[in-house]
Amino acid sequence: MNEFKSYVENDLKAKAVQNNLYPKLSEEEKNDLLNYRIFIKENEFILENLQITASQRKAYSEKMEFGTTDGDYSLTKAQMDTIPNVIDGHTLSKNDKYELAFSLLEKQLYGESYELLDSGEILKNYLDENVFSRHRILTINEIKFNNQNPNIMETQNEYDPAQYPKLQLKYLGFGEGEQLHKDLENGINAPEKEFEIKTSSDKMMPGNEMEFTLKFNKIENGSVFMNFYNAKLTKENGDILSHNFPVNRVNTFTAKEAVNLLEGRTVKIEFHNPKTEKIEPAFAKLNFNEPKTEKGNYNFQNFYKNYGVDTAQIVEKSKLIFDKPEWKESTIKSLEKGNIVKVKFELDDKVIEGKAVLNPQYKNLSLYDQDMNRINTNKPLEGLDQDNKHEKNNVKEQSIKR
């Protein structure tokens, strides 16, 4: 745990940049971020020491494919005992344990499925295609063995249902206001399994308004999770843009990043690359030129690492000036989060104070003066789509549903 704590403390600066807390974090902010990360780590359930052999996997695969019983794919008693007896309120039969260990455990009646990841984590997915796609990693509070581990029981007894969603609210940038916490507690205490609360933001461009609807789900053991949130941007001209953002441990956008995306900017995040079948860094933007999906979302245009976006190189070519060396790194991180960043740059042999927006699709920065007029064009910033229409480059883009 001390090793993890040390890692998190070293990682705080990067996390702070993502949440617009740079250049200086208060002790309270440091502790909040640290406590959130430790809370996640302490409540992880990792199915360790299962050690399924290649021959077991091969034999099970052949049996499933050809309907034969040849080969020994049976799990040993030690392996069976390693798999929980109850996950997420479901008591597992012997066959359930086999499905979880070798393939995918589906609970059709409940519209849920469970997958054992290579990391040992158990991923829960919702099967209903008419429901907004949700998935999350199970915690130790949702796991039970017949010979219950005392440490797990102790964690369950001390678990505060409001603790985790409050940390979600704060870490994702929705804040910790009194009314927000009151609405959360009212939802937790209500009899319904699902509830929502509303909040807003003041981090938009002048004239724009943003409303968030946060969707929570309760499970049998009392745990509460934010599954996704809806972000609705009302622009100064009256246009309304909205998108549902899932909340999970792989690629969750913060509230500020959602604002940036709906205002037309690009955000760097971990995304699933369908070509490599791996989770890898990508620059993502919403495609407003295509119709929404059946779930009411825009498609994403993703630019993965093989697209060759080098933010540091782009900053260097744009001749930005930094009074302190460390400000360069923080500027790069902030640009990659889709923020409008205050900068200094050279123009006609003069140092100009203005603002910059990263445009990964065209591998450049859009530079503006203090009043957000585009340098050299005197064109107001209305979102990068307007800028891109005037670009001559023909760039191949990739759209995916999410």
Coordinates of C-alpha atoms in Angstrom, one line a residue:
M1 CA 0.0 0.0 0.0
N2 CA 2.9 2.3 0.8
E3 CA 4.3 1.6 -2.7
F4 CA 0.9 2.5 -4.3
K5 CA 0.7 5.6 -2.2
S6 CA 4.1 6.7 -3.4
Y7 CA 3.0 6.1 -7.0
V8 CA -0.1 8.1 -6.6
E9 CA 1.6 11.0 -5.0
N10 CA 4.0 11.1 -8.0
D11 CA 1.1 10.9 -10.3
L12 CA -0.8 13.8 -8.7
K13 CA 0.7 16.5 -10.8
A14 CA -0.6 14.8 -14.0
K15 CA -4.0 14.3 -12.4
A16 CA -4.1 17.9 -11.3
V17 CA -3.5 19.1 -14.8
Q18 CA -6.4 17.0 -16.1
N19 CA -8.7 18.6 -13.5
N20 CA -7.5 22.2 -14.0
L21 CA -5.8 22.4 -10.6
Y22 CA -2.4 23.3 -11.9
P23 CA 0.0 25.0 -11.2
K24 CA -0.5 24.6 -7.4
L25 CA -2.5 22.1 -5.4
S26 CA -3.6 22.8 -1.9
E27 CA -3.0 20.1 0.7
E28 CA -6.8 19.4 0.8
E29 CA -6.9 18.9 -3.0
K30 CA -3.9 16.6 -2.8
N31 CA -5.5 14.6 -0.1
D32 CA -8.8 14.4 -2.0
L33 CA -7.2 13.0 -5.1
L34 CA -5.0 10.6 -3.1
N35 CA -7.9 9.4 -1.1
Y36 CA -10.0 8.7 -4.2
R37 CA -7.2 6.7 -5.9
I38 CA -6.6 4.7 -2.7
F39 CA -10.3 4.1 -2.2
I40 CA -10.5 2.7 -5.7
K41 CA -7.4 0.5 -5.1
E42 CA -8.5 -0.8 -1.7
N43 CA -12.0 -1.7 -3.1
E44 CA -10.8 -3.6 -6.2
F45 CA -11.5 -7.3 -6.4
I46 CA -8.8 -9.2 -8.2
L47 CA -9.4 -12.9 -8.9
E48 CA -5.8 -14.1 -8.4
N49 CA -4.2 -17.5 -8.6
L50 CA -6.8 -19.1 -10.9
Q51 CA -4.0 -20.2 -13.2
I52 CA -6.0 -21.8 -16.0
T53 CA -3.7 -23.8 -18.2
A54 CA -3.5 -23.6 -22.0
S55 CA -4.7 -27.3 -22.2
Q56 CA -7.7 -26.5 -20.1
R57 CA -8.7 -23.6 -22.3
K58 CA -8.1 -25.6 -25.5
A59 CA -10.2 -28.5 -24.2
Y60 CA -13.0 -26.3 -23.1
S61 CA -13.0 -24.4 -26.4
E62 CA -13.2 -27.7 -28.3
K63 CA -16.0 -29.0 -26.2
M64 CA -18.0 -25.8 -26.7
E65 CA -17.3 -25.8 -30.4
F66 CA -17.9 -29.5 -31.3
G67 CA -20.1 -30.6 -28.4
T68 CA -17.6 -33.4 -27.4
T69 CA -16.4 -34.3 -23.9
D70 CA -12.8 -35.3 -25.0
G71 CA -10.0 -33.7 -23.1
D72 CA -9.7 -32.6 -19.5
Y73 CA -11.0 -29.1 -19.2
S74 CA -12.3 -29.5 -15.6
L75 CA -11.2 -26.9 -13.1
T76 CA -9.5 -28.3 -10.1
K77 CA -11.0 -27.9 -6.6
A78 CA -8.4 -25.2 -5.8
Q79 CA -9.5 -23.3 -8.9
M80 CA -13.2 -23.7 -8.1
D81 CA -12.6 -22.4 -4.6
T82 CA -10.8 -19.4 -6.0
I83 CA -13.9 -18.3 -7.9
P84 CA -16.4 -16.4 -5.8
N85 CA -19.7 -18.2 -4.8
V86 CA -21.6 -14.9 -5.2
I87 CA -21.0 -12.0 -7.5
D88 CA -23.2 -8.9 -7.7
G89 CA -26.0 -10.7 -5.9
H90 CA -25.9 -13.8 -8.2
T91 CA -25.2 -17.2 -6.6
L92 CA -22.9 -19.0 -9.0
S93 CA -23.6 -22.6 -9.9
K94 CA -20.8 -24.9 -11.0
N95 CA -21.7 -24.2 -14.6
D96 CA -21.7 -20.5 -13.9
K97 CA -18.2 -20.7 -12.5
Y98 CA -17.0 -22.5 -15.7
E99 CA -18.6 -19.8 -17.9
L100 CA -17.0 -17.0 -15.9
A101 CA -13.6 -18.7 -16.0
F102 CA -13.5 -19.7 -19.6
S103 CA -15.8 -17.4 -21.5
L104 CA -18.7 -15.1 -20.6
L105 CA -21.2 -15.5 -17.8
E106 CA -24.6 -14.2 -18.9
K107 CA -27.6 -13.6 -16.7
Q108 CA -30.2 -13.1 -19.4
L109 CA -33.1 -12.8 -16.9
Y110 CA -31.4 -9.7 -15.4
G111 CA -29.9 -8.4 -18.7
E112 CA -26.4 -8.6 -17.3
S113 CA -23.2 -10.4 -18.2
Y114 CA -19.8 -10.8 -16.4
E115 CA -16.4 -11.2 -18.0
L116 CA -13.1 -12.2 -16.2
L117 CA -10.4 -9.9 -17.5
D118 CA -6.7 -10.8 -17.9
S119 CA -6.0 -8.5 -15.0
G120 CA -8.2 -10.6 -12.7
E121 CA -10.9 -8.0 -12.5
I122 CA -14.6 -8.9 -13.2
L123 CA -16.3 -6.6 -15.8
K124 CA -20.1 -6.2 -15.6
N125 CA -22.0 -5.3 -18.8
Y126 CA -25.6 -4.6 -19.4
L127 CA -27.1 -6.8 -22.2
D128 CA -30.1 -4.7 -23.1
E129 CA -29.3 -2.9 -26.3
N130 CA -32.2 -0.4 -25.7
V131 CA -30.6 0.8 -22.5
F132 CA -27.6 3.1 -22.6
S133 CA -24.5 1.0 -22.6
R134 CA -23.1 0.7 -19.1
H135 CA -20.2 -1.3 -17.7
R136 CA -18.1 -1.3 -14.6
I137 CA -15.6 -3.3 -12.6
L138 CA -17.0 -5.2 -9.6
T139 CA -15.6 -4.3 -6.2
I140 CA -15.0 -6.5 -3.1
N141 CA -18.3 -5.3 -1.7
E142 CA -20.1 -7.3 -4.5
I143 CA -18.1 -10.5 -4.0
K144 CA -18.8 -13.3 -1.5
F145 CA -17.2 -16.7 -0.8
N146 CA -18.9 -19.5 1.2
N147 CA -15.9 -19.2 3.5
Q148 CA -16.0 -15.5 3.6
N149 CA -12.7 -13.7 3.9
P150 CA -12.8 -11.7 7.2
N151 CA -11.1 -8.7 5.6
I152 CA -13.8 -8.6 2.9
M153 CA -16.5 -8.8 5.5
E154 CA -15.0 -6.0 7.5
T155 CA -14.9 -3.8 4.4
Q156 CA -18.6 -4.6 3.7
N157 CA -19.6 -3.7 7.3
E158 CA -17.8 -0.4 7.2
Y159 CA -18.9 0.6 3.7
D160 CA -20.7 3.9 3.4
P161 CA -23.0 3.9 0.4
A162 CA -22.5 7.6 -0.2
Q163 CA -18.7 7.6 0.0
Y164 CA -18.0 6.3 -3.5
P165 CA -20.5 8.4 -5.4
K166 CA -19.3 11.5 -3.6
L167 CA -15.8 10.8 -4.7
Q168 CA -17.0 10.2 -8.2
L169 CA -18.8 13.6 -8.2
K170 CA -15.7 15.4 -7.0
Y171 CA -13.1 13.6 -9.1
L172 CA -15.1 14.0 -12.3
G173 CA -15.4 17.7 -11.7
F174 CA -19.0 18.0 -10.6
G175 CA -18.0 19.4 -7.2
E176 CA -19.1 18.8 -3.7
G177 CA -21.7 21.5 -3.1
E178 CA -24.2 21.2 -0.3
Q179 CA -27.2 20.9 -2.6
L180 CA -25.4 18.3 -4.8
H181 CA -24.7 16.1 -1.8
K182 CA -28.3 16.6 -0.5
D183 CA -29.7 15.5 -3.8
L184 CA -27.4 12.5 -3.8
E185 CA -28.4 11.4 -0.3
N186 CA -32.1 11.8 -1.2
G187 CA -31.6 9.5 -4.2
I188 CA -29.7 7.0 -2.1
N189 CA -32.5 6.9 0.6
A190 CA -35.3 6.7 -2.0
P191 CA -36.7 3.2 -2.7
E192 CA -36.0 3.2 -6.5
K193 CA -33.0 1.3 -7.7
E194 CA -32.1 4.1 -10.2
F195 CA -32.1 7.9 -9.6
E196 CA -30.8 11.0 -11.2
I197 CA -29.6 14.4 -10.0
K198 CA -29.0 17.6 -12.0
T199 CA -26.2 20.1 -11.8
S200 CA -24.6 22.7 -14.0
S201 CA -21.2 24.2 -14.9
D202 CA -19.7 27.7 -15.3
K203 CA -16.7 26.5 -17.4
M204 CA -18.1 27.2 -20.8
M205 CA -17.4 29.9 -23.4
P206 CA -19.3 33.2 -22.7
G207 CA -23.0 32.9 -23.7
N208 CA -23.1 29.1 -23.5
E209 CA -25.0 27.2 -20.8
M210 CA -24.3 23.6 -19.6
E211 CA -26.6 21.2 -17.7
F212 CA -25.7 17.8 -16.5
T213 CA -28.0 15.0 -15.5
L214 CA -26.2 12.4 -13.5
K215 CA -27.6 8.8 -13.6
F216 CA -27.0 6.5 -10.6
N217 CA -27.8 2.9 -9.9
K218 CA -28.2 1.0 -6.6
I219 CA -27.4 -2.7 -6.1
E220 CA -28.6 -5.2 -3.5
N221 CA -25.7 -4.7 -1.1
G222 CA -26.4 -1.0 -0.9
S223 CA -23.5 0.2 -3.2
V224 CA -24.3 3.2 -5.4
F225 CA -22.6 4.0 -8.7
M226 CA -22.8 6.8 -11.2
N227 CA -23.2 4.8 -14.5
F228 CA -23.3 7.7 -16.9
Y229 CA -24.2 11.3 -17.2
N230 CA -26.0 13.4 -19.9
A231 CA -24.4 16.7 -20.8
K232 CA -26.6 19.3 -22.6
L233 CA -25.0 22.4 -24.0
T234 CA -27.2 25.4 -24.9
K235 CA -25.3 27.7 -27.2
E236 CA -25.6 31.4 -27.3
N237 CA -27.5 31.2 -30.6
G238 CA -30.0 28.8 -29.1
D239 CA -28.7 25.6 -30.6
I240 CA -28.8 22.6 -28.2
L241 CA -26.2 19.8 -28.2
S242 CA -26.3 16.8 -25.9
H243 CA -24.4 13.5 -25.4
N244 CA -24.4 10.6 -22.9
F245 CA -21.0 10.0 -21.3
P246 CA -20.5 6.6 -19.6
V247 CA -18.6 6.5 -16.3
N248 CA -16.1 3.6 -16.0
R249 CA -12.5 3.1 -15.0
V250 CA -11.1 3.0 -18.6
N251 CA -12.2 6.1 -20.5
T252 CA -14.4 8.4 -18.5
F253 CA -14.5 12.1 -19.5
T254 CA -14.6 14.7 -16.8
A255 CA -17.3 17.4 -16.7
K256 CA -14.9 19.9 -18.1
E257 CA -13.9 17.6 -20.9
A258 CA -17.5 17.0 -21.8
V259 CA -17.9 20.8 -22.1
N260 CA -14.9 20.9 -24.3
L261 CA -16.2 18.1 -26.6
L262 CA -19.7 19.7 -26.9
E263 CA -18.1 23.1 -27.7
G264 CA -16.3 21.4 -30.6
R265 CA -12.8 20.8 -29.2
T266 CA -10.8 17.6 -29.1
V267 CA -9.8 15.6 -25.9
K268 CA -7.1 13.0 -25.5
I269 CA -8.2 9.9 -23.6
E270 CA -7.7 6.1 -23.5
F271 CA -9.9 4.6 -26.2
H272 CA -10.5 1.1 -27.6
N273 CA -8.9 0.9 -31.0
P274 CA -10.9 -1.5 -33.1
K275 CA -8.0 -2.1 -35.4
T276 CA -5.5 -3.3 -32.7
E277 CA -8.2 -4.5 -30.2
K278 CA -6.2 -2.6 -27.5
I279 CA -6.9 0.3 -25.2
E280 CA -4.6 3.1 -26.3
P281 CA -4.3 6.9 -26.2
A282 CA -6.4 8.7 -28.8
F283 CA -7.6 12.2 -29.6
A284 CA -11.4 12.1 -29.6
K285 CA -13.9 14.7 -30.9
L286 CA -17.7 14.6 -31.5
N287 CA -18.8 14.4 -35.1
F288 CA -21.7 16.9 -35.3
N289 CA -22.0 16.3 -39.1
E290 CA -23.4 12.8 -38.8
P291 CA -26.9 11.9 -37.3
K292 CA -27.0 10.7 -33.7
T293 CA -27.0 7.0 -32.9
E294 CA -30.1 5.1 -31.8
K295 CA -29.0 5.8 -28.2
G296 CA -29.0 9.6 -28.8
N297 CA -25.3 10.0 -29.0
Y298 CA -22.9 11.5 -31.6
N299 CA -20.3 9.4 -33.2
F300 CA -16.7 10.0 -32.2
Q301 CA -13.9 10.8 -34.5
N302 CA -10.8 9.2 -33.0
F303 CA -7.1 9.9 -34.0
Y304 CA -4.9 7.1 -32.5
K305 CA -1.2 7.2 -32.0
N306 CA -0.4 5.9 -35.5
Y307 CA -2.0 9.1 -36.8
G308 CA 1.1 10.8 -35.5
V309 CA -0.1 13.7 -33.4
D310 CA 2.8 15.1 -31.3
T311 CA 1.5 17.9 -29.2
A312 CA 5.0 19.0 -27.9
Q313 CA 6.2 19.3 -31.5
I314 CA 3.1 21.3 -32.5
V315 CA 3.7 23.7 -29.6
E316 CA 7.3 24.1 -30.6
K317 CA 6.4 24.9 -34.2
S318 CA 3.8 27.4 -33.0
K319 CA 6.6 29.5 -31.3
L320 CA 4.9 29.6 -27.9
I321 CA 6.9 31.4 -25.2
F322 CA 7.0 30.2 -21.6
D323 CA 8.2 32.3 -18.7
K324 CA 9.0 29.1 -16.8
P325 CA 10.1 25.8 -18.3
E326 CA 7.6 23.8 -16.3
W327 CA 4.7 25.8 -17.8
K328 CA 5.4 24.2 -21.2
E329 CA 4.5 20.7 -19.9
S330 CA 1.3 21.9 -18.1
T331 CA 0.3 23.8 -21.3
I332 CA 0.7 20.6 -23.4
K333 CA -1.4 18.6 -20.9
S334 CA -4.1 21.3 -20.8
L335 CA -4.3 21.5 -24.6
E336 CA -4.7 17.8 -24.8
K337 CA -7.7 18.0 -22.5
G338 CA -9.4 20.3 -25.0
N339 CA -9.0 23.4 -22.9
I340 CA -8.7 27.0 -24.3
V341 CA -5.3 27.8 -22.9
K342 CA -3.7 31.3 -22.2
V343 CA -0.4 31.5 -24.1
K344 CA 2.3 33.9 -25.3
F345 CA 3.6 33.6 -28.9
E346 CA 5.6 35.4 -31.4
L347 CA 3.8 37.3 -34.2
D348 CA 5.5 39.7 -36.6
D349 CA 8.6 39.9 -34.3
K350 CA 6.3 40.8 -31.3
V351 CA 5.3 38.8 -28.3
I352 CA 1.5 38.5 -28.2
E353 CA -0.6 37.4 -25.2
G354 CA -3.6 35.3 -26.4
K355 CA -5.2 31.9 -26.3
A356 CA -4.6 28.6 -28.1
V357 CA -6.7 25.5 -28.9
L358 CA -5.2 22.2 -30.1
N359 CA -6.4 20.8 -33.4
P360 CA -5.1 17.2 -33.6
Q361 CA -6.9 16.5 -36.9
Y362 CA -4.8 19.0 -38.7
K363 CA -1.8 18.7 -36.3
N364 CA -1.7 22.4 -35.5
L365 CA -2.8 25.0 -32.9
S366 CA -5.5 27.5 -33.5
L367 CA -4.3 30.8 -32.1
Y368 CA -6.5 33.7 -30.9
D369 CA -6.2 37.1 -29.3
Q370 CA -7.5 37.9 -25.8
D371 CA -11.0 38.5 -27.2
M372 CA -11.0 35.1 -28.9
N373 CA -10.6 36.5 -32.4
R374 CA -8.6 34.1 -34.7
I375 CA -5.2 35.5 -35.4
N376 CA -4.8 36.6 -39.1
T377 CA -8.5 36.0 -39.8
N378 CA -10.2 38.0 -37.0
K379 CA -12.7 35.2 -37.0
P380 CA -14.4 34.5 -33.6
L381 CA -14.0 31.0 -32.1
E382 CA -17.3 29.1 -32.6
G383 CA -15.8 25.6 -32.3
L384 CA -13.2 23.9 -34.4
D385 CA -15.6 22.6 -36.9
Q386 CA -15.9 26.1 -38.4
D387 CA -12.1 26.4 -38.6
N388 CA -11.8 23.0 -40.2
K389 CA -14.2 23.8 -43.0
H390 CA -11.6 26.3 -44.3
E391 CA -8.7 23.9 -44.2
K392 CA -7.5 22.6 -47.5
N393 CA -6.1 19.3 -46.2
N394 CA -8.1 16.2 -46.8
V395 CA -7.8 14.1 -43.7
K396 CA -9.2 10.6 -43.4
E397 CA -11.2 10.3 -40.2
Q398 CA -12.5 7.4 -38.2
S399 CA -16.0 7.5 -36.7
I400 CA -17.1 5.1 -34.0
K401 CA -20.2 4.8 -31.9
R402 CA -19.9 5.1 -28.2

